Short mmCIF file of C-alpha atoms in Angstrom, two decimals:
data_model
loop_
_atom_site.label_atom_id
_atom_site.label_comp_id
_atom_site.label_asym_id
_atom_site.label_seq_id
_atom_site.Cartn_x
_atom_site.Cartn_y
_atom_site.Cartn_z
CA MET A 139 -26.00 -3.00 -20.19
CA HIS A 140 -23.56 -3.81 -23.04
CA LYS A 141 -19.90 -4.13 -21.47
CA LYS A 142 -18.85 -1.12 -20.52
CA THR A 143 -14.66 -1.07 -20.20
CA ILE A 144 -13.21 1.52 -17.08
CA THR A 145 -9.88 2.40 -15.83
CA LEU A 146 -9.61 2.68 -11.91
CA ALA A 147 -8.03 5.10 -9.73
CA LEU A 148 -6.92 3.84 -6.31
CA GLN A 149 -6.08 5.85 -3.49
CA GLY A 150 -3.44 4.92 -0.64
CA GLY A 151 -4.25 4.50 2.85
CA GLY A 152 -2.97 1.99 4.83
CA ALA A 153 -5.66 -0.28 6.49
CA HIS A 154 -8.08 2.10 5.52
CA GLY A 155 -6.90 0.30 1.68
CA ALA A 156 -9.33 -2.51 2.85
CA PHE A 157 -12.15 -0.12 1.94
CA THR A 158 -11.02 -0.79 -2.03
CA TRP A 159 -10.84 -4.05 -1.09
CA GLY A 160 -14.33 -3.97 -0.52
CA VAL A 161 -15.26 -2.18 -3.75
CA LEU A 162 -12.74 -4.08 -6.64
CA ASP A 163 -14.39 -7.76 -4.69
CA ARG A 164 -18.01 -6.06 -5.75
CA LEU A 165 -16.92 -4.96 -9.22
CA LEU A 166 -15.52 -8.10 -9.73
CA GLU A 167 -18.61 -9.60 -9.76
CA GLU A 168 -20.01 -7.54 -12.61
CA GLU A 169 -18.93 -8.95 -15.89
CA ALA A 170 -20.52 -6.72 -17.81
CA ILE A 171 -17.40 -3.84 -16.27
CA GLY A 172 -14.08 -4.39 -18.37
CA ILE A 173 -11.01 -3.12 -16.64
CA GLU A 174 -7.81 -1.94 -18.75
CA ALA A 175 -6.14 -0.20 -16.57
CA LEU A 176 -5.25 -0.03 -12.69
CA SER A 177 -2.92 2.86 -11.16
CA GLY A 178 -2.10 3.27 -7.32
CA ALA A 179 -0.36 4.60 -4.77
CA SER A 180 0.65 3.03 -1.41
CA ALA A 181 -2.19 1.18 -0.41
CA GLY A 182 -3.56 1.86 -3.38
CA ALA A 183 -0.47 0.32 -6.16
CA MET A 184 -1.01 -3.68 -3.02
CA ASN A 185 -4.73 -3.64 -4.35
CA ALA A 186 -3.43 -2.76 -8.00
CA VAL A 187 -1.05 -5.14 -7.70
CA VAL A 188 -2.26 -7.83 -6.37
CA MET A 189 -5.96 -7.76 -8.34
CA ALA A 190 -3.70 -7.69 -11.22
CA HIS A 191 -2.19 -10.80 -10.54
CA GLY A 192 -5.07 -12.87 -9.73
CA LEU A 193 -6.62 -11.76 -12.89
CA THR A 194 -3.06 -13.15 -14.56
CA THR A 195 -3.30 -16.30 -12.93
CA GLY A 196 -7.39 -16.82 -12.63
CA GLY A 197 -9.48 -14.45 -13.83
CA ARG A 198 -12.00 -12.37 -11.99
CA ASP A 199 -12.33 -14.99 -9.40
CA GLY A 200 -8.72 -15.35 -9.15
CA ALA A 201 -8.15 -11.92 -8.59
CA ARG A 202 -11.09 -11.83 -6.01
CA GLN A 203 -9.49 -14.32 -4.26
CA ALA A 204 -6.03 -12.99 -4.81
CA LEU A 205 -7.30 -9.99 -2.97
CA LYS A 206 -8.94 -11.66 0.54
CA ASP A 207 -5.93 -13.74 0.60
CA PHE A 208 -4.27 -10.98 1.15
CA TRP A 209 -6.05 -8.68 3.29
CA ASP A 210 -6.57 -12.44 5.78
CA SER A 211 -2.53 -12.08 5.72
CA ILE A 212 -2.01 -8.73 6.59
CA SER A 213 -3.97 -9.08 9.41
CA LEU A 214 -2.24 -12.41 10.98
CA ARG A 215 0.94 -10.75 10.20
CA LEU A 216 1.34 -7.41 10.75
CA PRO A 217 2.23 -6.66 14.53
CA PHE A 218 -1.33 -4.50 15.25
CA SER A 219 -2.75 -7.27 14.32
CA MET A 220 -1.79 -9.05 17.64
CA VAL A 221 -3.92 -6.66 19.51
CA GLN A 222 -7.52 -8.21 20.67
CA ASP A 223 -10.44 -6.63 19.23
CA HIS A 224 -13.15 -4.40 20.48
CA PRO A 225 -16.26 -6.69 21.30
CA GLY A 226 -19.11 -5.85 18.54
CA ALA A 227 -19.67 -6.51 15.08
CA ALA A 228 -17.52 -5.94 12.50
CA SER A 229 -19.16 -3.55 10.47
CA ASP A 230 -19.39 -1.21 13.68
CA ILE A 231 -16.11 -0.08 11.78
CA ALA A 232 -15.71 2.91 14.13
CA ALA A 233 -15.28 0.93 17.20
CA HIS A 234 -12.80 -1.01 16.03
CA SER A 235 -10.55 1.74 14.55
CA GLU A 236 -9.04 2.38 17.62
CA LEU A 237 -5.60 1.22 19.06
CA PRO A 238 -5.06 0.43 22.86
CA ALA A 239 -3.75 3.25 24.22
CA SER A 240 -0.91 0.92 25.83
CA LEU A 241 0.38 1.03 21.83
CA ARG A 242 0.24 4.55 21.22
CA PRO A 243 3.26 5.40 23.01
CA LEU A 244 4.62 3.48 19.86
CA LEU A 245 3.49 5.77 17.02
CA ALA A 246 5.78 8.02 18.93
CA LEU A 247 8.66 6.67 18.49
CA PRO A 248 9.36 8.49 14.82
CA ARG A 249 8.99 11.11 15.82
CA PHE A 250 12.30 10.71 17.90
CA PHE A 251 14.11 8.22 16.55
CA SER A 252 14.70 7.09 12.08
CA PRO A 253 13.90 4.25 10.86
CA TYR A 254 18.02 3.72 10.21
CA GLN A 255 17.46 3.20 14.54
CA LEU A 256 14.15 1.98 15.22
CA ASN A 257 14.96 -0.74 12.57
CA PRO A 258 18.01 -1.09 11.39
CA PHE A 259 17.81 -4.83 9.26
CA ASP A 260 15.16 -2.32 7.59
CA ILE A 261 12.62 -5.98 8.87
CA ASN A 262 9.00 -5.13 6.59
CA PRO A 263 6.79 -8.16 6.99
CA LEU A 264 5.24 -6.34 4.07
CA ARG A 265 7.94 -7.73 1.77
CA GLU A 266 7.15 -11.90 2.91
CA VAL A 267 3.33 -11.42 2.11
CA LEU A 268 4.23 -9.67 -1.09
CA LEU A 269 6.90 -12.56 -2.22
CA ARG A 270 4.50 -15.44 -1.31
CA GLN A 271 1.56 -14.11 -3.36
CA VAL A 272 2.22 -12.01 -6.41
CA ASP A 273 4.64 -13.49 -8.89
CA PHE A 274 6.28 -10.81 -10.37
CA GLU A 275 7.54 -12.60 -13.25
CA ARG A 276 4.79 -14.04 -14.83
CA LEU A 277 3.10 -10.59 -13.93
CA ARG A 278 5.57 -8.82 -15.74
CA ALA A 279 5.06 -11.09 -18.63
CA ALA A 280 1.11 -11.90 -18.64
CA CYS A 281 -0.66 -9.80 -16.88
CA PRO A 282 -3.58 -8.70 -18.54
CA VAL A 283 -3.84 -5.00 -17.37
CA ARG A 284 -2.16 -1.80 -17.50
CA LEU A 285 -0.87 -0.77 -14.45
CA PHE A 286 0.97 2.66 -13.07
CA ILE A 287 2.37 2.37 -9.86
CA ALA A 288 3.56 5.63 -8.22
CA THR A 289 6.42 6.14 -6.25
CA THR A 290 8.49 9.50 -5.00
CA GLN A 291 11.78 9.65 -5.95
CA VAL A 292 13.98 10.86 -3.10
CA SER A 293 16.64 13.22 -4.72
CA THR A 294 14.38 15.01 -6.79
CA GLY A 295 11.12 15.00 -4.39
CA THR A 296 9.18 14.11 -8.17
CA LEU A 297 6.58 11.65 -9.04
CA LYS A 298 8.48 8.31 -11.10
CA LEU A 299 5.78 5.68 -12.18
CA PHE A 300 6.38 2.03 -12.76
CA ARG A 301 5.01 0.10 -15.46
CA ASN A 302 4.26 -3.40 -16.17
CA ARG A 303 7.58 -4.65 -17.01
CA GLN A 304 9.11 -2.87 -13.93
CA LEU A 305 7.44 -4.61 -11.93
CA SER A 306 8.93 -5.75 -8.70
CA ILE A 307 8.70 -6.07 -5.08
CA ASP A 308 10.78 -2.92 -4.44
CA VAL A 309 8.68 -1.23 -6.72
CA LEU A 310 5.71 -2.10 -4.97
CA LEU A 311 7.60 -1.67 -0.94
CA ALA A 312 8.99 2.08 -2.76
CA SER A 313 4.96 2.62 -3.36
CA ALA A 314 3.80 2.39 0.53
CA CYS A 315 7.08 3.19 1.89
CA LEU A 316 6.73 6.15 4.54
CA PRO A 317 9.80 8.11 5.45
CA LEU A 318 9.39 7.83 9.20
CA LEU A 319 8.69 4.16 9.17
CA HIS A 320 11.38 2.45 6.88
CA HIS A 321 14.00 2.23 4.87
CA ALA A 322 13.82 4.38 1.52
CA ILE A 323 14.02 2.00 -1.19
CA GLU A 324 16.53 1.77 -4.22
CA ILE A 325 16.01 0.87 -7.26
CA ASN A 326 18.69 0.99 -9.75
CA GLY A 327 20.67 3.24 -8.06
CA ASP A 328 17.69 5.42 -6.70
CA ALA A 329 16.00 5.81 -3.39
CA TYR A 330 12.28 5.90 -3.42
CA TRP A 331 9.25 7.26 -0.81
CA ASP A 332 5.52 6.53 -0.70
CA GLY A 333 3.54 7.19 -3.82
CA GLY A 334 1.37 9.11 -2.02
CA LEU A 335 3.74 11.53 -1.59
CA THR A 336 3.27 12.98 -5.05
CA SER A 337 0.41 11.01 -6.69
CA ASN A 338 -2.57 10.03 -4.68
CA PRO A 339 -3.85 8.23 -7.33
CA PRO A 340 -2.24 8.90 -10.59
CA LEU A 341 -4.54 10.14 -13.00
CA PHE A 342 -3.27 11.55 -15.88
CA PRO A 343 -2.00 8.07 -17.20
CA LEU A 344 -4.96 6.53 -17.05
CA ILE A 345 -5.76 9.46 -19.82
CA SER A 346 -2.63 9.88 -21.83
CA LYS A 347 -1.93 6.17 -21.87
CA CYS A 348 -5.34 4.23 -22.41
CA ALA A 349 -8.86 3.76 -24.20
CA ALA A 350 -11.32 3.72 -21.96
CA ARG A 351 -13.66 6.78 -21.87
CA ASP A 352 -14.39 6.01 -17.92
CA MET A 353 -12.39 6.26 -15.23
CA MET A 354 -12.93 4.77 -11.71
CA VAL A 355 -11.62 6.89 -8.81
CA VAL A 356 -11.62 5.16 -5.23
CA LEU A 357 -10.90 7.55 -2.26
CA LEU A 358 -10.46 7.12 1.66
CA ASN A 359 -9.90 10.39 1.64
CA PRO A 360 -11.88 12.38 5.09
CA GLU A 361 -14.93 14.93 4.44
CA PRO A 362 -13.77 18.58 4.78
CA THR A 363 -14.32 20.06 8.32
CA LEU A 364 -13.95 23.46 9.29
CA LYS A 365 -12.52 22.58 12.97
CA VAL A 366 -8.75 23.96 13.03
CA PRO A 367 -6.62 21.55 14.69
CA LYS A 368 -4.71 23.18 17.70
CA THR A 369 -3.18 20.33 19.65
CA ALA A 370 0.51 19.84 18.83
CA ALA A 371 -1.21 16.26 17.92
CA GLU A 372 -3.94 17.32 15.96
CA ILE A 373 -2.38 19.94 13.78
CA ARG A 374 0.47 17.25 12.62
CA HIS A 375 -2.43 14.34 11.82
CA ARG A 376 -3.55 17.45 9.69
CA LEU A 377 -0.52 18.93 8.11
CA THR A 378 0.18 14.74 7.58
CA GLU A 379 -2.97 14.45 5.83
CA MET A 380 -2.44 17.26 3.45
CA GLY A 381 0.65 15.94 2.28
CA PHE A 382 -1.16 13.09 1.13
CA SER A 383 -3.85 14.64 -0.72
CA SER A 384 -2.69 17.89 -1.46
CA SER A 385 -0.79 16.04 -4.95
CA PHE A 386 -4.61 14.32 -5.54
CA PHE A 387 -6.48 17.63 -5.30
CA THR A 388 -3.49 19.72 -7.58
CA GLU A 389 -3.69 16.86 -9.98
CA LEU A 390 -7.57 17.32 -9.67
CA GLN A 391 -7.87 20.88 -10.67
CA ALA A 392 -5.51 20.47 -14.04
CA LEU A 393 -7.94 17.94 -15.05
CA THR A 394 -10.63 20.61 -14.99
CA LEU A 395 -9.09 23.32 -16.30
CA ALA A 396 -6.94 20.50 -18.98
CA GLN A 397 -10.81 19.68 -19.68
CA ARG A 398 -12.10 22.75 -20.12
CA GLU A 399 -9.60 24.08 -22.99
CA ALA A 400 -10.11 20.90 -24.73
CA ARG A 401 -14.29 21.43 -24.63
CA ARG A 402 -13.79 24.65 -26.28
CA GLY A 403 -10.63 23.98 -28.82
CA TRP A 404 -12.93 22.64 -31.54
CA LEU A 405 -9.94 22.46 -33.89
CA ALA A 406 -7.99 20.99 -31.81
CA PHE A 407 -7.79 17.32 -32.77
CA GLY A 408 -5.09 15.29 -30.89
CA ARG A 409 -5.27 11.99 -28.85
CA VAL A 410 -5.02 13.90 -25.50
CA GLU A 411 -7.82 16.67 -26.32
CA ARG A 412 -10.51 13.43 -27.42
CA ARG A 413 -9.74 11.72 -25.35
CA LEU A 414 -10.44 14.54 -21.97
CA ARG A 415 -13.51 15.40 -23.95
CA GLN A 416 -14.52 11.99 -24.19
CA LEU A 417 -13.89 11.29 -20.26
CA ASN A 418 -16.13 10.70 -17.90
CA LEU A 419 -15.45 10.36 -13.94
CA HIS A 420 -16.84 8.53 -11.74
CA VAL A 421 -15.44 8.10 -7.45
CA ILE A 422 -16.60 5.47 -4.77
CA GLU A 423 -15.91 6.79 -1.64
CA SER A 424 -17.04 6.84 2.32
CA ARG A 425 -15.78 9.92 2.98
CA GLN A 426 -18.63 10.39 6.26
CA LEU A 427 -17.48 6.71 7.58
CA MET A 428 -13.19 7.96 6.71
CA SER A 429 -13.87 11.45 9.20
CA GLN A 430 -15.54 9.06 12.01
CA LEU A 431 -12.05 6.70 12.18
CA ASP A 432 -9.51 6.85 14.65
CA ARG A 433 -6.40 8.98 13.56
CA HIS A 434 -4.49 6.06 14.18
CA SER A 435 -6.49 3.61 12.44
CA LYS A 436 -4.61 3.48 9.28
CA MET A 437 -1.84 1.60 11.24
CA ASN A 438 -4.36 -0.93 12.31
CA ALA A 439 -4.80 -4.06 10.96
CA LYS A 440 -6.88 -6.13 13.70
CA PRO A 441 -8.97 -8.87 11.68
CA ALA A 442 -12.81 -6.89 12.26
CA PHE A 443 -11.25 -3.49 11.51
CA LEU A 444 -10.38 -4.44 8.29
CA LEU A 445 -13.08 -6.88 7.76
CA GLY A 446 -15.44 -4.01 8.34
CA LEU A 447 -14.02 -1.80 5.76
CA HIS A 448 -14.54 -4.47 3.06
CA GLU A 449 -17.54 -4.36 3.89
CA GLU A 450 -18.68 -0.83 3.18
CA GLY A 451 -16.28 -1.22 0.61
CA ARG A 452 -18.55 -3.53 -1.11
CA ALA A 453 -21.69 -1.55 -0.28
CA ARG A 454 -20.65 1.43 -1.60
CA ALA A 455 -20.02 0.06 -4.65
CA SER A 456 -23.14 -1.76 -4.69
CA GLN A 457 -25.06 1.52 -4.21
CA TRP A 458 -23.04 3.04 -7.35
CA LEU A 459 -23.77 0.58 -9.65
CA GLU A 460 -27.22 0.71 -8.30
CA ILE A 461 -27.65 4.23 -9.23
CA ASN A 462 -25.07 4.94 -11.65
CA ALA A 463 -23.95 1.35 -13.76
CA ARG A 464 -26.45 3.18 -16.75
CA ALA A 465 -24.17 6.18 -16.80
CA LEU A 466 -21.16 3.99 -17.69
CA GLY A 467 -20.08 5.36 -21.47
CA VAL A 468 -22.19 7.54 -21.60
CA ARG A 469 -21.87 10.79 -18.93
CA SER A 470 -19.98 11.26 -15.50
CA SER A 471 -22.00 10.71 -12.39
CA PHE A 472 -19.47 12.58 -10.53
CA ARG A 473 -18.39 16.24 -10.53
CA LEU A 474 -15.39 17.58 -10.42
CA SER A 475 -16.47 21.15 -8.44
CA ARG A 476 -18.06 18.91 -5.55
CA LEU A 477 -14.22 17.56 -4.74
CA LEU A 478 -12.58 21.17 -5.89
CA ALA A 479 -14.95 23.29 -3.71
#
């Protein structure tokens, strides 16, 4: 297969981002696949920036090692990583997804107290991990891929994208700043929250600012369910899911409409219209597995859980490559209508 260049859009989802780690780990083994750009929100932004740092300092092998080091550090540093794992193999992901009942009352505190009350000094273990593992100055100066990191501006409630030369530790922490858990991150006088609230992950910059014909989206969404949430906890959980996925589906609907119009308007010769006509969409996901995971599992940094998600991500990426690798540069391997149905 001739070398094909893709862009990657990485969805956020807390600890579930370890699935994306596995996908990237497998894709980086394929020398025939080049990467032009990455976009991401929250955990997707973490994966994008850590991978870009590794590419900058050590090429593809450096990127794989950087991702491993990051997720190993997450399992060692974050509070819930100290919870003893359930017995069983790491591949039994669902068995490791539940948090013990003794810890669950802690997750209820943000309903009654703000992060400014619970965490007045804004202690965030991620800051130390990222400062130790990512050279932001070098990344700004020499990164070989384009980066589009999503944040949400608190004052306007709108998307703010940060690109390579604007990257900093605060930009990355802002992209993963959950309003109920962390203080808003201030950048140049403006306050920012989690990018997943407004774009999870960003798609259009990969069309308007890039040249690759193939866009790969790594999704962490669970399968749709017909079950109507009825308990207070179920309703809160579903509202949170909808809040972090509605922006993505809105962008997909806009992309579907834009592609349709671009293909109809043969007299339109603009660059974006040509890009839309030629765009091939590919998706790697594990929606059935994500539907089985405990609703608190996005906060779960237990080593066996993260390793199991990584293994699942690698397996799904290998499966995709076996079936669809020849589609790169030729056609889409995924229909937008499947997600929008």
